[in-house]
Amino acid sequence: MLELEASCLTPEPVLKASGHVDKFSDLMVKDAVTGTCYRADHLLRDHLVSLLQDTQSDLTQGQREEIEALRERLDELSQKEMDEMLSMYGAKAPETSNALTPAYPFNLMFATQIGPSGLLPGYLRPETAQGIFVNFKRLLEYMGGKLPFACAQIGLSFRNEISPRAGLLRVREFQQAEIEHFVNAEDKTHPKFGNIRDVKINMYGRSQQMRPPYKPIVTSIGAAVDEGIIANETLGYFIGRTAVLVDKIGMKWEHVRFRQHLEHEMAHYASDCWDLEINCSYGWVECAGLADRSAFDLGNHSEKSGQELTAREVYAEPRHREVLAAIPNKGLLGRTFKKDAQTIMKSLASMEEAELLALQAALASKGKASVIGFEVTKDQITFKVEKRTETGRNYYPSVIEPSFGVGRLLYCLWEHCYYVREGGEGEDGSAIRAVLGLRPSMAPVKCAVLPLSKNALFEDMVKEVGQLLGRAGLINRVDDSGQSIGRRYARADEIGTPFGITVDFKSTEDRTVTVRERDSTKQIRCTIENAVETIRELVAERKTWAQVCDQFGVIEDV
Amino acid sequence: MLELEASCLTPEPVLKASGHVDKFSDLMVKDAVTGTCYRADHLLRDHLVSLLQDTQSDLTQGQREEIEALRERLDELSQKEMDEMLSMYGAKAPETSNALTPAYPFNLMFATQIGPSGLLPGYLRPETAQGIFVNFKRLLEYMGGKLPFACAQIGLSFRNEISPRAGLLRVREFQQAEIEHFVNAEDKTHPKFGNIRDVKINMYGRSQQMRPPYKPIVTSIGAAVDEGIIANETLGYFIGRTAVLVDKIGMKWEHVRFRQHLEHEMAHYASDCWDLEINCSYGWVECAGLADRSAFDLGNHSEKSGQELTAREVYAEPRHREVLAAIPNKGLLGRTFKKDAQTIMKSLASMEEAELLALQAALASKGKASVIGFEVTKDQITFKVEKRTETGRNYYPSVIEPSFGVGRLLYCLWEHCYYVREGGEGEDGSAIRAVLGLRPSMAPVKCAVLPLSKNALFEDMVKEVGQLLGRAGLINRVDDSGQSIGRRYARADEIGTPFGITVDFKSTEDRTVTVRERDSTKQIRCTIENAVETIRELVAERKTWAQVCDQFGVIEDV
């Protein structure tokens, strides 16, 4: 897979071609008195919820159902419908109860001026994908002209959210990781599909969303593709890889589902689209989108830029085709039109079949016709059917796009990993301890290094352990703050550090240390060298903690 | 060292406090007719160069020297001086020879609006440093309140250059890598200084820049700090680490120098500043700046935000101090001023020593004085000298900042590594071959995998070699384009790939392959497994190519 880094600052024509300048907006309303801005769909949703929850209200069952139905399709409302609904349900500005202005579209891109002249408007990119599309020709060249290939980009995207909220879930600047996989639309198989064919997912397809019990079903990727629910192998491949990824980093399987976009939800360019949704305290959150964008993007950029962003398919066998051709009588045309004859012949040569047929018909019936403003006669042009041999064709590749929101994934992971346990001495002295149960591979700090107490006797060895861990590529943190060992373990648990090495009095005698694992809180004792090597194996998931306990024996709680 | 990722979008108050809103600008002039913009100092420099090179000109020796001197200080000219010089030397718009507008400052930050209201102006950050300063309190908390500590940030910065040019050297969006090392100004020693004390650098200090032969001298970091040329150990430490880094990645030592800022060049906040300058086809280019920014930044942000960004120094021994205190006669004050007595007593308690002395003197001489508008009398207040015990003090930490421009370093590295060799078959069929002689650690692709020809016999083994390299963490690229092996080697050389594994007929018999090294073009033959392991050792610099040649024996050119 290729990788590139395009710029965040994007000249306006690129985002005009992609449709973002005209369409990338949310409906907004303002408090008519204070001018405070609200996202219209969020405001209306909150208002509908409060209507439903109002115990004093006299809503009929029918009205309740209408409101429920409206809630489900708030993001589909047109500007006009939004105004009607806001007015029908009597929505007001939530803080002041003032009237609201009519809804109007607010473009979510940050605008700026590129260069000193003030004549080059630009935007911060709202997605990284466009930087890959506009560089398609170079990528294709690097691949020797061969498809399929994919290009990834990890980088910042910017959206001027009307109301940022919910921690990392709705922010104005976020890390995006996107892959654009370019493929011939006529063959969307994937050579590595076999690797993920048997991966199981919680599939929330269109039919599950539209029929009781309105719940996802468990299926394998292979079955979903075979049944035509997931549109093709390549899209299925990336859904499978995504399922493997979220499992590997430690998401809880029962809180992960893949939801297919309903027909009316899909972007105008997409032919099939699935969201990776993860359940957290904010509900089901879209953390990735996997879409078959068809040939929309490369086609649009080609049209707007005049640069043909196509790939070439070379036929296994040359193909023969019969085409109509106009044969100019050069001498006659030259004598009649002098220097304009060339222009006329050029126009004839570039005519599409339909135009040629029309010209042929006109000349046959009237004996004369107009070619780019010149009146030509029957004797000046003859027609004949020619055989053409074609060795290949140029086409716009289709694009399969997995697109990840890195911050959203991290936030959901933190929620899935967080737990509390009772007993022991918490950071704040309470009996409840917060633990961030990150898998070792995902924990930013792999090992805490703790002297048993602030005794100077331990200093050298603590330093040595830290260095040995560092040399083994294991990020570690020494905590010699002098607080009780229990409190320091709790502090390490809280930031997700999976292992702790403690240097105690026995260590200074025989170079053995204790190694503690965060979730079991069990400890073993071994030499410093064994401890470092063991943690390296554990982090690389080449060993389990149970195996380590067997190997060295669990020691009594100190 | 800590690391953080702050946002690129920055609210205006932050960059107002840092001085960027008011001062981060370049002087610009426009073509008075067409409106084309030019950076004034660049335009004047080009104009002066053309004056000096004009063989028809009748410049006196004195005039030539004046022009040479002016060229050296173009970036110091004030707006007024710039106008004078442009006019004195008759500078015109270079493309049209039209007159120029007067010079005016153009702020280099990209401005935008944050949020939908249009009331929150913001900028894209012009440097990553400010994101660290405004987060200082959290970082200090993470470090348990202890100094010194450092925090790094790698990320994009944005500068709206008037005339971007020179490839990656002057761009509007660039990757910056900065470290902010926070330290008590009273102790700028560094615990690891010993590690780099003997590192030699080409030092272009102030005295070398101001006296013949105007050339850098070779010195060790230790000597430069001992002699007080480099201001302190911590600054010296980072200069030394920078020197080690550029050497390690493959810069040519003789084209690397550390240039000290002259007194008048230094930013107003800096107390000493050194630029890492690297010589390339564009001349000496600033690729990093290493500055002692003193306490400027934290002080400014504290003042503007009202948040005290200080650290606390705890004294080894408590310190005792005698201070003057005003003792109110509470009963008397209460009876005289009723409810205002509290306010007066509060004011007395918060008075600085100088104010207290003035009050004491006034009461002593006149028997009465004014305290926040109330007339107090001698009998209402007595004075006494009290002993205070202080266990520590709050202070603004100094900041030592190494700041790297990643793109500039890469560009200079490419120039330093690029060479051509004659003989053999070049990519374009010519006899000259371009080689990007990147060290293995810096090469994006570590190994090319080449079937001898397009024979299907080689396919499986080529795939296997690619997989084995991948599993060993070695990025590799299969080139089965079917061109001659020489041409494919040349193509790999051109993008800096240090090694190539070729699968030939012998490979299919005995699972041996040839391994070729880019710069020597020598080849050895060994088993596939040995080849992968050998390349891993070579990339990790645990083995040299000479050792590998000794081990396996060099084979004849195929």
Short mmCIF file of N, CA and C in Angstrom, two decimals, chain B residues 178-292:
data_model
loop_
_atom_site.label_atom_id
_atom_site.label_comp_id
_atom_site.label_asym_id
_atom_site.label_seq_id
_atom_site.Cartn_x
_atom_site.Cartn_y
_atom_site.Cartn_z
N GLU B 178 9.55 20.28 17.59
CA GLU B 178 10.10 21.18 18.61
C GLU B 178 10.15 20.52 19.98
N ILE B 179 11.16 20.90 20.72
CA ILE B 179 11.27 20.46 22.12
C ILE B 179 11.31 21.73 22.97
N GLU B 180 10.50 21.77 24.00
CA GLU B 180 10.61 22.85 24.97
C GLU B 180 11.11 22.23 26.27
N HIS B 181 12.33 22.62 26.64
CA HIS B 181 12.96 22.09 27.85
C HIS B 181 12.83 23.16 28.93
N PHE B 182 12.07 22.86 29.97
CA PHE B 182 11.82 23.83 31.03
C PHE B 182 12.83 23.66 32.16
N VAL B 183 13.42 24.75 32.57
CA VAL B 183 14.51 24.64 33.54
C VAL B 183 14.53 25.89 34.43
N ASN B 184 14.99 25.71 35.65
CA ASN B 184 15.17 26.85 36.55
C ASN B 184 16.34 27.68 36.03
N ALA B 185 16.10 28.98 35.84
CA ALA B 185 17.13 29.84 35.24
C ALA B 185 18.43 29.83 36.05
N GLU B 186 18.31 29.47 37.34
CA GLU B 186 19.50 29.52 38.18
C GLU B 186 20.37 28.29 38.05
N ASP B 187 19.89 27.27 37.34
CA ASP B 187 20.71 26.07 37.17
C ASP B 187 20.43 25.45 35.80
N LYS B 188 21.24 25.83 34.83
CA LYS B 188 21.04 25.32 33.48
C LYS B 188 22.05 24.22 33.12
N THR B 189 22.52 23.51 34.14
CA THR B 189 23.35 22.33 33.87
C THR B 189 22.45 21.23 33.31
N HIS B 190 23.06 20.21 32.70
CA HIS B 190 22.27 19.11 32.16
C HIS B 190 22.90 17.78 32.58
N PRO B 191 22.10 16.87 33.16
CA PRO B 191 22.67 15.64 33.71
C PRO B 191 23.37 14.77 32.66
N LYS B 192 22.97 14.86 31.40
CA LYS B 192 23.59 14.01 30.39
C LYS B 192 24.62 14.77 29.55
N PHE B 193 25.04 15.93 30.05
CA PHE B 193 25.98 16.74 29.27
C PHE B 193 27.25 15.96 28.94
N GLY B 194 27.66 15.12 29.90
CA GLY B 194 28.87 14.32 29.70
C GLY B 194 28.83 13.47 28.43
N ASN B 195 27.63 13.03 28.06
CA ASN B 195 27.49 12.17 26.87
C ASN B 195 27.91 12.88 25.58
N ILE B 196 27.78 14.22 25.53
CA ILE B 196 28.06 14.91 24.27
C ILE B 196 29.19 15.92 24.41
N ARG B 197 29.84 15.94 25.59
CA ARG B 197 30.91 16.91 25.85
C ARG B 197 31.98 16.89 24.75
N ASP B 198 32.32 15.69 24.25
CA ASP B 198 33.43 15.60 23.29
C ASP B 198 32.98 15.65 21.84
N VAL B 199 31.70 15.86 21.60
CA VAL B 199 31.23 15.94 20.21
C VAL B 199 31.81 17.19 19.55
N LYS B 200 32.37 16.99 18.34
CA LYS B 200 32.98 18.12 17.62
C LYS B 200 31.96 18.74 16.65
N ILE B 201 31.99 20.05 16.59
CA ILE B 201 31.12 20.74 15.62
C ILE B 201 31.92 21.79 14.84
N ASN B 202 31.39 22.17 13.68
CA ASN B 202 31.87 23.36 12.98
C ASN B 202 31.15 24.54 13.59
N MET B 203 31.88 25.28 14.44
CA MET B 203 31.24 26.35 15.19
C MET B 203 31.47 27.69 14.49
N TYR B 204 30.38 28.38 14.19
CA TYR B 204 30.46 29.68 13.53
C TYR B 204 29.89 30.69 14.52
N GLY B 205 30.69 30.93 15.55
CA GLY B 205 30.26 31.81 16.63
C GLY B 205 30.30 33.27 16.20
N ARG B 206 29.92 34.14 17.15
CA ARG B 206 29.91 35.58 16.80
C ARG B 206 31.28 36.04 16.38
N SER B 207 32.33 35.62 17.10
CA SER B 207 33.65 36.17 16.77
C SER B 207 34.15 35.64 15.43
N GLN B 208 33.78 34.40 15.06
CA GLN B 208 34.18 33.92 13.74
C GLN B 208 33.45 34.68 12.63
N GLN B 209 32.21 35.11 12.92
CA GLN B 209 31.45 35.82 11.88
C GLN B 209 31.90 37.25 11.70
N MET B 210 32.56 37.79 12.75
CA MET B 210 32.89 39.21 12.69
C MET B 210 34.34 39.50 12.37
N ARG B 211 35.19 38.45 12.36
CA ARG B 211 36.61 38.68 12.11
C ARG B 211 37.11 37.78 10.99
N PRO B 212 38.08 38.25 10.19
CA PRO B 212 38.68 37.36 9.19
C PRO B 212 39.22 36.11 9.88
N PRO B 213 39.27 34.97 9.21
CA PRO B 213 38.87 34.74 7.81
C PRO B 213 37.37 34.48 7.64
N TYR B 214 36.54 34.87 8.60
CA TYR B 214 35.07 34.69 8.50
C TYR B 214 34.71 33.24 8.23
N LYS B 215 35.36 32.34 8.95
CA LYS B 215 35.10 30.91 8.73
C LYS B 215 34.83 30.22 10.06
N PRO B 216 34.02 29.15 10.05
CA PRO B 216 33.80 28.41 11.29
C PRO B 216 35.09 27.75 11.76
N ILE B 217 35.16 27.45 13.03
CA ILE B 217 36.27 26.67 13.56
C ILE B 217 35.73 25.35 14.12
N VAL B 218 36.60 24.36 14.18
CA VAL B 218 36.20 23.09 14.76
C VAL B 218 36.45 23.14 16.26
N THR B 219 35.42 22.78 17.03
CA THR B 219 35.59 22.79 18.47
C THR B 219 34.71 21.70 19.07
N SER B 220 34.97 21.35 20.32
CA SER B 220 34.07 20.41 20.99
C SER B 220 33.02 21.21 21.74
N ILE B 221 31.84 20.61 21.93
CA ILE B 221 30.78 21.26 22.69
C ILE B 221 31.28 21.63 24.09
N GLY B 222 32.01 20.71 24.70
CA GLY B 222 32.52 20.95 26.05
C GLY B 222 33.34 22.23 26.11
N ALA B 223 34.28 22.39 25.14
CA ALA B 223 35.14 23.57 25.14
C ALA B 223 34.30 24.83 24.94
N ALA B 224 33.32 24.77 24.02
CA ALA B 224 32.51 25.96 23.72
C ALA B 224 31.70 26.40 24.94
N VAL B 225 31.22 25.43 25.72
CA VAL B 225 30.45 25.79 26.92
C VAL B 225 31.41 26.29 28.01
N ASP B 226 32.55 25.59 28.17
CA ASP B 226 33.52 26.00 29.18
C ASP B 226 33.97 27.44 28.97
N GLU B 227 34.14 27.80 27.69
CA GLU B 227 34.62 29.16 27.38
C GLU B 227 33.49 30.19 27.38
N GLY B 228 32.29 29.73 27.62
CA GLY B 228 31.17 30.67 27.69
C GLY B 228 30.68 31.13 26.34
N ILE B 229 31.09 30.44 25.26
CA ILE B 229 30.62 30.84 23.93
C ILE B 229 29.18 30.33 23.74
N ILE B 230 28.97 29.07 24.04
CA ILE B 230 27.59 28.56 24.15
C ILE B 230 27.14 28.85 25.57
N ALA B 231 25.94 29.45 25.71
CA ALA B 231 25.57 30.08 26.98
C ALA B 231 25.51 29.14 28.19
N ASN B 232 25.08 27.88 27.98
CA ASN B 232 24.96 27.00 29.13
C ASN B 232 24.96 25.54 28.70
N GLU B 233 25.05 24.64 29.66
CA GLU B 233 25.15 23.21 29.39
C GLU B 233 23.93 22.67 28.65
N THR B 234 22.74 23.11 29.06
CA THR B 234 21.53 22.55 28.44
C THR B 234 21.46 22.92 26.97
N LEU B 235 21.74 24.18 26.65
CA LEU B 235 21.77 24.59 25.25
C LEU B 235 22.86 23.81 24.50
N GLY B 236 24.01 23.66 25.15
CA GLY B 236 25.12 22.89 24.56
C GLY B 236 24.73 21.44 24.34
N TYR B 237 24.00 20.88 25.30
CA TYR B 237 23.57 19.49 25.19
C TYR B 237 22.74 19.29 23.92
N PHE B 238 21.80 20.17 23.69
CA PHE B 238 20.93 20.00 22.52
C PHE B 238 21.68 20.28 21.22
N ILE B 239 22.64 21.21 21.24
CA ILE B 239 23.47 21.43 20.04
C ILE B 239 24.25 20.15 19.74
N GLY B 240 24.78 19.53 20.78
CA GLY B 240 25.55 18.30 20.60
C GLY B 240 24.69 17.17 20.07
N ARG B 241 23.51 17.03 20.64
CA ARG B 241 22.60 15.97 20.18
C ARG B 241 22.19 16.20 18.72
N THR B 242 22.01 17.47 18.36
CA THR B 242 21.66 17.80 16.98
C THR B 242 22.80 17.43 16.04
N ALA B 243 24.04 17.72 16.46
CA ALA B 243 25.21 17.39 15.64
C ALA B 243 25.30 15.87 15.44
N VAL B 244 25.04 15.12 16.50
CA VAL B 244 25.08 13.66 16.40
C VAL B 244 23.99 13.17 15.44
N LEU B 245 22.81 13.79 15.55
CA LEU B 245 21.69 13.38 14.70
C LEU B 245 22.01 13.58 13.22
N VAL B 246 22.45 14.78 12.84
CA VAL B 246 22.64 15.04 11.41
C VAL B 246 23.77 14.18 10.85
N ASP B 247 24.75 13.89 11.68
CA ASP B 247 25.81 12.98 11.24
C ASP B 247 25.24 11.58 11.03
N LYS B 248 24.44 11.14 11.97
CA LYS B 248 23.90 9.78 11.92
C LYS B 248 22.99 9.55 10.71
N ILE B 249 22.23 10.57 10.33
CA ILE B 249 21.33 10.36 9.20
C ILE B 249 22.05 10.51 7.87
N GLY B 250 23.29 11.00 7.89
CA GLY B 250 24.08 10.98 6.66
C GLY B 250 24.40 12.33 6.03
N MET B 251 24.28 13.42 6.80
CA MET B 251 24.70 14.73 6.26
C MET B 251 26.22 14.75 6.15
N LYS B 252 26.73 15.52 5.21
CA LYS B 252 28.18 15.65 5.06
C LYS B 252 28.70 16.69 6.05
N TRP B 253 29.61 16.24 6.89
CA TRP B 253 30.09 17.04 8.02
C TRP B 253 30.57 18.42 7.59
N GLU B 254 31.29 18.47 6.46
CA GLU B 254 31.89 19.74 6.03
C GLU B 254 30.84 20.73 5.51
N HIS B 255 29.61 20.24 5.32
CA HIS B 255 28.53 21.14 4.87
C HIS B 255 27.52 21.40 5.97
N VAL B 256 27.96 21.19 7.20
CA VAL B 256 27.10 21.42 8.38
C VAL B 256 27.81 22.38 9.32
N ARG B 257 27.13 23.42 9.76
CA ARG B 257 27.74 24.32 10.74
C ARG B 257 26.69 24.83 11.71
N PHE B 258 27.14 25.26 12.88
CA PHE B 258 26.25 25.88 13.86
C PHE B 258 26.61 27.36 13.94
N ARG B 259 25.67 28.19 13.55
CA ARG B 259 25.93 29.62 13.48
C ARG B 259 25.19 30.33 14.62
N GLN B 260 25.97 31.09 15.38
CA GLN B 260 25.38 31.82 16.51
C GLN B 260 24.72 33.10 15.99
N HIS B 261 23.55 33.42 16.53
CA HIS B 261 22.95 34.69 16.13
C HIS B 261 23.80 35.85 16.65
N LEU B 262 23.95 36.86 15.83
CA LEU B 262 24.60 38.07 16.30
C LEU B 262 23.63 38.77 17.25
N GLU B 263 24.19 39.64 18.11
CA GLU B 263 23.35 40.30 19.12
C GLU B 263 22.09 40.90 18.49
N HIS B 264 22.27 41.63 17.38
CA HIS B 264 21.14 42.37 16.82
C HIS B 264 20.14 41.46 16.10
N GLU B 265 20.56 40.21 15.80
CA GLU B 265 19.71 39.27 15.09
C GLU B 265 18.72 38.57 15.99
N MET B 266 19.06 38.48 17.28
CA MET B 266 18.29 37.61 18.16
C MET B 266 16.89 38.14 18.39
N ALA B 267 15.95 37.22 18.48
CA ALA B 267 14.59 37.61 18.85
C ALA B 267 14.68 38.29 20.21
N HIS B 268 13.73 39.20 20.48
CA HIS B 268 13.78 40.00 21.71
C HIS B 268 13.79 39.14 22.97
N TYR B 269 13.28 37.90 22.86
CA TYR B 269 13.18 37.08 24.07
C TYR B 269 14.40 36.21 24.30
N ALA B 270 15.23 36.02 23.27
CA ALA B 270 16.28 35.01 23.37
C ALA B 270 17.52 35.55 24.08
N SER B 271 18.18 34.70 24.85
CA SER B 271 19.43 35.13 25.47
C SER B 271 20.63 34.52 24.75
N ASP B 272 20.44 33.43 24.00
CA ASP B 272 21.48 32.90 23.12
C ASP B 272 20.78 32.03 22.09
N CYS B 273 21.26 32.05 20.87
CA CYS B 273 20.58 31.31 19.83
C CYS B 273 21.56 30.84 18.76
N TRP B 274 21.45 29.57 18.40
CA TRP B 274 22.31 28.98 17.39
C TRP B 274 21.44 28.34 16.31
N ASP B 275 21.82 28.57 15.05
CA ASP B 275 21.13 27.90 13.95
C ASP B 275 21.97 26.74 13.44
N LEU B 276 21.32 25.62 13.23
CA LEU B 276 21.94 24.55 12.47
C LEU B 276 21.80 24.95 11.01
N GLU B 277 22.92 25.18 10.34
CA GLU B 277 22.87 25.56 8.93
C GLU B 277 23.51 24.46 8.09
N ILE B 278 22.86 24.13 7.00
CA ILE B 278 23.36 23.06 6.13
C ILE B 278 23.52 23.62 4.72
N ASN B 279 24.64 23.34 4.13
CA ASN B 279 24.96 23.87 2.82
C ASN B 279 24.35 22.98 1.74
N CYS B 280 23.62 23.60 0.82
CA CYS B 280 23.09 22.85 -0.31
C CYS B 280 23.14 23.76 -1.53
N SER B 281 22.53 23.37 -2.62
CA SER B 281 22.65 24.17 -3.84
C SER B 281 22.00 25.56 -3.68
N TYR B 282 21.19 25.76 -2.66
CA TYR B 282 20.61 27.08 -2.40
C TYR B 282 21.46 27.88 -1.41
N GLY B 283 22.65 27.39 -1.08
CA GLY B 283 23.49 28.06 -0.08
C GLY B 283 23.26 27.46 1.30
N TRP B 284 23.70 28.22 2.33
CA TRP B 284 23.52 27.72 3.70
C TRP B 284 22.08 27.92 4.15
N VAL B 285 21.44 26.84 4.51
CA VAL B 285 20.02 26.88 4.85
C VAL B 285 19.83 26.59 6.33
N GLU B 286 19.03 27.41 6.99
CA GLU B 286 18.71 27.18 8.41
C GLU B 286 17.76 25.99 8.50
N CYS B 287 18.22 24.90 9.13
CA CYS B 287 17.38 23.69 9.25
C CYS B 287 16.88 23.47 10.67
N ALA B 288 17.50 24.14 11.62
CA ALA B 288 17.04 24.04 13.01
C ALA B 288 17.50 25.29 13.73
N GLY B 289 16.78 25.66 14.77
CA GLY B 289 17.19 26.77 15.61
C GLY B 289 17.25 26.27 17.04
N LEU B 290 18.31 26.58 17.75
CA LEU B 290 18.43 26.15 19.14
C LEU B 290 18.57 27.40 19.98
N ALA B 291 17.53 27.71 20.75
CA ALA B 291 17.49 29.01 21.43
C ALA B 291 17.25 28.86 22.92
N ASP B 292 17.87 29.71 23.69
CA ASP B 292 17.51 29.89 25.08
C ASP B 292 16.49 31.02 25.09
#
